[in-house]
XYZ file of C-alpha atoms in Angstrom:
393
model
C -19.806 13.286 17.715
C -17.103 10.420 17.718
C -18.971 7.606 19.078
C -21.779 8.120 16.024
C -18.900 8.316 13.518
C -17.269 5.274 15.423
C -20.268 3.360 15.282
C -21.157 4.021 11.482
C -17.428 3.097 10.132
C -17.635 -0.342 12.333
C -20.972 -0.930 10.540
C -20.004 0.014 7.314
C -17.039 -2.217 8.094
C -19.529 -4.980 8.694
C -21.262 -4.666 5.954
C -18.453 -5.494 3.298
C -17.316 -7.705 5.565
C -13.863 -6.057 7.039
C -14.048 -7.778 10.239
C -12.032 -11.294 10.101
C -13.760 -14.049 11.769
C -11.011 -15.780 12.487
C -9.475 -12.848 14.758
C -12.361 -11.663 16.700
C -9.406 -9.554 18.663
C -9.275 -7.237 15.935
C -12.700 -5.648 16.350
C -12.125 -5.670 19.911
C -8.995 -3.567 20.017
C -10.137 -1.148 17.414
C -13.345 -0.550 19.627
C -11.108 -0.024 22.817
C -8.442 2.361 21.306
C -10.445 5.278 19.970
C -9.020 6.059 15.907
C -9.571 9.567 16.676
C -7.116 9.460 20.504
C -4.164 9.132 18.229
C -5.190 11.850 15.371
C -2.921 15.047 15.543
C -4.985 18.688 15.596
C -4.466 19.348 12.061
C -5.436 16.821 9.440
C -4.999 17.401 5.619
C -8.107 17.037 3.336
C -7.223 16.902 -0.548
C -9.204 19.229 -2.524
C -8.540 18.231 -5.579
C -5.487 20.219 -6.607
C -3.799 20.764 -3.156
C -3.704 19.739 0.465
C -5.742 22.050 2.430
C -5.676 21.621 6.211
C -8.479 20.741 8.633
C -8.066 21.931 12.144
C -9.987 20.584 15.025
C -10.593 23.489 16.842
C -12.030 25.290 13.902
C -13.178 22.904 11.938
C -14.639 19.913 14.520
C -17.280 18.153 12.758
C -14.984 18.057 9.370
C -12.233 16.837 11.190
C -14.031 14.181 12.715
C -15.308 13.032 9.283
C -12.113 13.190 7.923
C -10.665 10.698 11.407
C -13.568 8.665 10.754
C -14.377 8.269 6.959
C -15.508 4.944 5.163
C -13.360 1.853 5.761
C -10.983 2.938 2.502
C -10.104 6.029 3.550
C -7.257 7.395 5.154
C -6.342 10.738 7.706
C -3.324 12.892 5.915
C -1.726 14.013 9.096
C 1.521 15.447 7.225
C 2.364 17.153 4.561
C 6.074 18.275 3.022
C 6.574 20.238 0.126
C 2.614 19.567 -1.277
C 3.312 15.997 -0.684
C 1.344 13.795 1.885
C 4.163 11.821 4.054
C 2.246 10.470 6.894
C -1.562 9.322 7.921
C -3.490 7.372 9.975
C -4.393 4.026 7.470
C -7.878 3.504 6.735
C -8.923 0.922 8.732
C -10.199 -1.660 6.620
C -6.254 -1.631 5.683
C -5.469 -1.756 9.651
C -7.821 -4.366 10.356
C -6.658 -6.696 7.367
C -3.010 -6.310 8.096
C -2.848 -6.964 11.606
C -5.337 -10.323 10.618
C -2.629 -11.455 8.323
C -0.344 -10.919 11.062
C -1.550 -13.174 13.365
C -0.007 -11.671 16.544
C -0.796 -13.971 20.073
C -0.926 -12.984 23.535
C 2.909 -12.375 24.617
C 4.784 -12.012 21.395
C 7.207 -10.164 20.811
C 6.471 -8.139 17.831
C 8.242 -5.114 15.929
C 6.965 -2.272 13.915
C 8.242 -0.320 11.025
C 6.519 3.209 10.941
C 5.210 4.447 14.407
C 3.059 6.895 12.588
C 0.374 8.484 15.180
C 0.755 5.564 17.213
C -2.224 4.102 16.842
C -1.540 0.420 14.962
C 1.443 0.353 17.560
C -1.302 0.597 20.574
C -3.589 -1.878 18.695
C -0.353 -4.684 18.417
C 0.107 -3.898 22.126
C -3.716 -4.439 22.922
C -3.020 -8.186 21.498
C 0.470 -9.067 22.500
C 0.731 -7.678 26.020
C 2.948 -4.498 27.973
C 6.198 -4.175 27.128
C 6.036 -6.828 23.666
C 5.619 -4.194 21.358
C 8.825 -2.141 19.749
C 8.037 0.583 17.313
C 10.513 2.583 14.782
C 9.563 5.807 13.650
C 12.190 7.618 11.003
C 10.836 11.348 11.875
C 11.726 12.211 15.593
C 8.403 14.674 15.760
C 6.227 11.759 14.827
C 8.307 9.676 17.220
C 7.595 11.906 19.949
C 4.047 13.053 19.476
C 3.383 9.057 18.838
C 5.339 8.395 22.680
C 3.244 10.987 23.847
C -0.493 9.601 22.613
C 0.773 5.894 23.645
C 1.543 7.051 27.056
C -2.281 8.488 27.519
C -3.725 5.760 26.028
C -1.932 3.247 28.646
C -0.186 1.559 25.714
C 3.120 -0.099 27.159
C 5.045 0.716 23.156
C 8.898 1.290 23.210
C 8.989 3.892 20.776
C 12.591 4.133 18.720
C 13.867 7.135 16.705
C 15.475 5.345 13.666
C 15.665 3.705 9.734
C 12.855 1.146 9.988
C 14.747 -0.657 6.901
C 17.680 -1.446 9.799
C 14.801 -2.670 12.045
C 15.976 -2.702 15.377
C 18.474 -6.114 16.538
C 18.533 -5.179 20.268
C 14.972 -6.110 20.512
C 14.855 -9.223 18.835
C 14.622 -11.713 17.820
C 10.724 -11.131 16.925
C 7.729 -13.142 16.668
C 6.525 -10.869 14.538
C 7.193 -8.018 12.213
C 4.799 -5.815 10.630
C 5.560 -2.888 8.413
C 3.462 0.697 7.893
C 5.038 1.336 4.641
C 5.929 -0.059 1.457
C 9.354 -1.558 0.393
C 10.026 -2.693 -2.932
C 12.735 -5.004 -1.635
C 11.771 -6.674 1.870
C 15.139 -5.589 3.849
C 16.807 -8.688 5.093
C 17.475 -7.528 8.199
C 13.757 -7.941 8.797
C 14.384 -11.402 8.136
C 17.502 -11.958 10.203
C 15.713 -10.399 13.317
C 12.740 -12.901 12.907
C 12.796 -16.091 14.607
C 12.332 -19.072 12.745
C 8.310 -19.426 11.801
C 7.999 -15.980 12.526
C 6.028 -13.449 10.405
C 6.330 -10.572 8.927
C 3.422 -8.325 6.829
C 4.357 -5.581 4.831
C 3.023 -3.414 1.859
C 4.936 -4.229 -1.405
C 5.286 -1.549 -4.009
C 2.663 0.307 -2.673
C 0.149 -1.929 -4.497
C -0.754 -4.912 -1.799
C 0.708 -6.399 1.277
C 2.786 -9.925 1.936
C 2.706 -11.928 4.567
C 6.384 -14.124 4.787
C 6.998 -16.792 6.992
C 10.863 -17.532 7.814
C 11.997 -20.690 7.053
C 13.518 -22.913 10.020
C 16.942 -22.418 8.926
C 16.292 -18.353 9.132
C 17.790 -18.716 5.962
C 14.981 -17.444 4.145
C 11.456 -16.202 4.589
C 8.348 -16.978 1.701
C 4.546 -16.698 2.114
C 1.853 -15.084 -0.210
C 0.195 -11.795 -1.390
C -2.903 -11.241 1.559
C -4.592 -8.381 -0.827
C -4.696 -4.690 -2.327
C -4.347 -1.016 -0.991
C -2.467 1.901 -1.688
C 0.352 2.491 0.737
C 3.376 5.513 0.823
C 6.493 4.161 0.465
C 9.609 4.209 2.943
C 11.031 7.838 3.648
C 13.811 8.764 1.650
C 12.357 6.800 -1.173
C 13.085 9.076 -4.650
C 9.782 11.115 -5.631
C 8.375 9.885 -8.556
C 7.204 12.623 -11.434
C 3.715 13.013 -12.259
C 1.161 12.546 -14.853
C 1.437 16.012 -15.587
C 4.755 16.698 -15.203
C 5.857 13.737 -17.435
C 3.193 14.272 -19.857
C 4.429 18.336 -20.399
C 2.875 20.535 -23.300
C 3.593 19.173 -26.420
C 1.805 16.547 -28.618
C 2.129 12.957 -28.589
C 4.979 11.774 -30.533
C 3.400 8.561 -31.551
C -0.089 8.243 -32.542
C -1.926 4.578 -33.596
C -4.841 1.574 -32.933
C -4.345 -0.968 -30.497
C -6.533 -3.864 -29.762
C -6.217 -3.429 -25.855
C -9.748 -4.210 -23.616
C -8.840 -0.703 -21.932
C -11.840 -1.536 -19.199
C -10.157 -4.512 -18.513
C -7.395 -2.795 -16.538
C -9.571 -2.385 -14.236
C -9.119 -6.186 -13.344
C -7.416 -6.093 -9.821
C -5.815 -9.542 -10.778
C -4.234 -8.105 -13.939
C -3.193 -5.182 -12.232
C -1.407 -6.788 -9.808
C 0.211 -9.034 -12.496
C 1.138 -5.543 -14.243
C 2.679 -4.098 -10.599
C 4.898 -7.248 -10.939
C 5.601 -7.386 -15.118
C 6.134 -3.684 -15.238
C 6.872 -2.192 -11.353
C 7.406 0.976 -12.620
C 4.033 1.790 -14.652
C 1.560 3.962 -13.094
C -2.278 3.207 -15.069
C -4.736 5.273 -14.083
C -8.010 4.390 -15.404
C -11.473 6.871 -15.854
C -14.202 7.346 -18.324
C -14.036 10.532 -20.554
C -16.511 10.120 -23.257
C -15.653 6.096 -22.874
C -13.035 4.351 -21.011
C -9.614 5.663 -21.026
C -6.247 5.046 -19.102
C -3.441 7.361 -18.551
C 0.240 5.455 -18.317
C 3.653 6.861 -17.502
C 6.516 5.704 -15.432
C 7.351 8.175 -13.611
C 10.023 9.445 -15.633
C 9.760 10.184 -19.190
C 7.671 7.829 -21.061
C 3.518 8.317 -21.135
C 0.439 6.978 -23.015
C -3.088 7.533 -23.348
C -5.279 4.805 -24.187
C -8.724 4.730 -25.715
C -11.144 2.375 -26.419
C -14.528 0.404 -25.631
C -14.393 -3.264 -24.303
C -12.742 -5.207 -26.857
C -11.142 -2.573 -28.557
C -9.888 -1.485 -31.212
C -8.962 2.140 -29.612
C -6.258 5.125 -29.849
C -3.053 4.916 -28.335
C -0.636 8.531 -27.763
C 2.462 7.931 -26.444
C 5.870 9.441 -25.907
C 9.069 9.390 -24.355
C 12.323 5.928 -24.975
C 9.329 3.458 -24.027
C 6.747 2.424 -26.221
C 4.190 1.506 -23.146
C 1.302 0.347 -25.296
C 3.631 -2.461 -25.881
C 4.537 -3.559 -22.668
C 1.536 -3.023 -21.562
C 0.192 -5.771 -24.688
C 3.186 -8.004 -23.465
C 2.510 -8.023 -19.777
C -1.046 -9.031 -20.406
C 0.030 -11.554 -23.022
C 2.142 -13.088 -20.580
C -0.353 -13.186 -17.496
C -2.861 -14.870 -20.171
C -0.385 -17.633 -20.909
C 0.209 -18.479 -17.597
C -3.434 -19.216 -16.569
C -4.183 -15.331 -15.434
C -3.360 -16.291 -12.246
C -5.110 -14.219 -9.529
C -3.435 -11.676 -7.159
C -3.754 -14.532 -4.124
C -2.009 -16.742 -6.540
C 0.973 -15.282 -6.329
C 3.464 -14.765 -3.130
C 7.067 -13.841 -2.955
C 10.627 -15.245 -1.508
C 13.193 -13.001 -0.012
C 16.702 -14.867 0.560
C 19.462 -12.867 1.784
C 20.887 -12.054 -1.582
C 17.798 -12.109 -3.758
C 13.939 -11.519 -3.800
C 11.356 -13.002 -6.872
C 7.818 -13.209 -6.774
C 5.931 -16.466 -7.772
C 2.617 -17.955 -8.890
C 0.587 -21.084 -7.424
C 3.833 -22.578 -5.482
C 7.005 -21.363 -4.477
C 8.927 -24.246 -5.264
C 7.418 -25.628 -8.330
C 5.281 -22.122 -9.624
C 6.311 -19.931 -11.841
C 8.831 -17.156 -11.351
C 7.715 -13.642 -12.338
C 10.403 -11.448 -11.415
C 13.115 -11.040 -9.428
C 14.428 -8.172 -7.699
C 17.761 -7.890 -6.381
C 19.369 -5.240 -4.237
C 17.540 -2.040 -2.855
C 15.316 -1.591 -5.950
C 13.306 1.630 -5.732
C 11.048 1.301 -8.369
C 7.419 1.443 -7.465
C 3.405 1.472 -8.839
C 0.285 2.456 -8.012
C -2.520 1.661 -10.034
C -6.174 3.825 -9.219
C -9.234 3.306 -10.536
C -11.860 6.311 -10.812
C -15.283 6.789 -12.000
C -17.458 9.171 -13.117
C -14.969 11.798 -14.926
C -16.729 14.056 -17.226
C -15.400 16.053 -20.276
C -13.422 14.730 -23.339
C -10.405 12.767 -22.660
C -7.860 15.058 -22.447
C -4.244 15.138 -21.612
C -4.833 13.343 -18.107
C -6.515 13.210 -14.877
């Protein structure tokens, strides 16, 4: 039963090209550490309007489909308060991270977010026994993770602990790679790096960055390696909803906008939006034509209407007016040369962190975050939505 999943995911990894030719190691750690060795009995499927769990011993075939799905999907394997907190990454994510890692034989390397375990026995496949130091914030996770490491041979010190701290008596690193997303790349990630070290981490849940560290440790820059959807770091504050920000009533604002609504389905323009407007969720579908639902997570929404190059219908409500920033942002991204998302890359000094585009010395800045900024995005894009376009997805 596993083997034939096995087998299909690493050829429908193959097929869109998810294996990097340039580390062959990749493929050959993922096909000697099983996905489904590190998977916990009870998985977490989403049906739509809840999480609904998927044992193994009841349910073995749909568990297995759910370890081994395509190359973008995920394993929930927790759940708090109707919220998933934990999973084993889809592995085209796994595979593209740990490429722009660029971990060698004997390194010593540190990761944020043990998770199952698994990515932490795949870094120790590639660096060696004993080079591999893991933090995990929930002891359970840190324990059932020590526990699957241990069977699978994996030489992993596993640490109970804030990943944001990272962990000094370890260091200094060759290599840091985080699970999670941080909107602000703690500098203590950077101060337990050695000098042309690297670390990879999601940003904003809306792509990863891969940072070198200058030779003065001083400060660490590199560029944006590509797109996924990742959680963000516990204790991170929990966003509202579409729903829940939306609410009952009517639209407080109603009027035309110009706005190529398909067009937001651009990932270069959405990743110029995650930058311009970090805040902004856009979640685009087709209800009788396209249409994209906007809020930020707090008070302020819009639905947008409208065939490619517009004009369409605009509702909105809330203290922001998000049509408009939304008009801005792109505005802006058109005036500097709509740069693509590998055009840009980001600088983290201790005091401050901005993004740039083309060159970090010379590009332009976008933004510049300062502090432990908690703001985050996610942008999704879905097809095939029936009905009339409603109050949201």
């Amino acid at each position: 039963m596993f083997e034939e999943r096995r087998i299909a995911l690493a050829a429908a990894m193959e097929e869109r090209g998810g294996w990097p030719d340039d580390s062959p190691w990749v493929r050959a750690a993922v096909d000697a550490v099983p996905r489904h060795s590190f998977a916990p009995d009870t998985l977490w499927r989403w049906d739509g309007d809840a999480y609904v769990a998927v044992n193994r011993a009841t349910e073995p075939e749909r568990w297995a489909a759910e370890v081994y799905g395509g190359p973008g999907d995920p394993a929930v394997t927790q759940v708090a308060d109707g919220r998933a907190t934990s999973s084993l990454s889809c592995q085209s994510v796994v595979v593209d991270m740990l490429d722009s890692l660029m971990p060698d034989p004997g390194h010593r390397v540190l990761e944020l977010g043990t998770g199952t375990g698994w990515n932490a026995a795949l870094l120790a496949r590639r660096a060696g026994p004993g080079r591999v130091t893991s933090v995990e914030a929930d002891p359970g996770l840190a324990a059932a993770a020590r526990t699957r490491l241990e069977a699978a041979g994996a030489d992993v010190t596993v640490v109970t602990g804030d990943g944001r701290l990272g962990h000094a008596p370890g260091g200094p690193y060759d290599r840091v790679e985080s699970t999670y997303a941080v909107e602000t790349v703690p500098w203590e990630w950077v101060a337990q790096t050695r000098p042309g070290g690297r670390i990879v981490t999601p940003w904003g849940r809306m792509g990863h960055v891969a940072l070198t560290v200058a030779a003065d440790g001083l400060s660490a820059t590199g560029w944006v390696q590509g797109l996924a959807l990742f959680m963000p770091a516990r204790g991170t504050p929990v966003r509202l909803g579409w729903r829940e920000v939306r609410g009952d009533g009517p639209a407080e604002d109603e009027s035309t906008h110009a706005l190529d609504v398909p067009r937001l389905a651009d990932p270069h323009l959405l990743f110029a939006l995650r930058v311009l407007l970090p805040d902004v969720e856009i979640v685009l579908g087709d209800r009788d034509g396209p249409v994209a639902w906007v809020h930020d997570g707090r008070s302020s929404w819009a639905v947008l209407t409208g065939p490619e190059g517009g004009p369409g219908a605009a509702f909105q409500d809330g203290p922001r007016r998000l049509l408009g920033e939304i008009e801005r942002a792109v505005a802006r991204w058109e005036h500097h040369g709509r740069p693509d998302l590998y055009d840009f890359g980001m600088t983290r000094t201790p005091d401050s962190q901005y993004v740039w585009s083309h060159d970090s010395d010379t590009g332009h800045r976008w933004a510049t975050v300062t502090g432990l900024a908690r703001a985050t995005v996610a942008a999704r894009v879905f097809g095939g939505l029936t009905g009339r376009a409603g109050p949201g997805p």
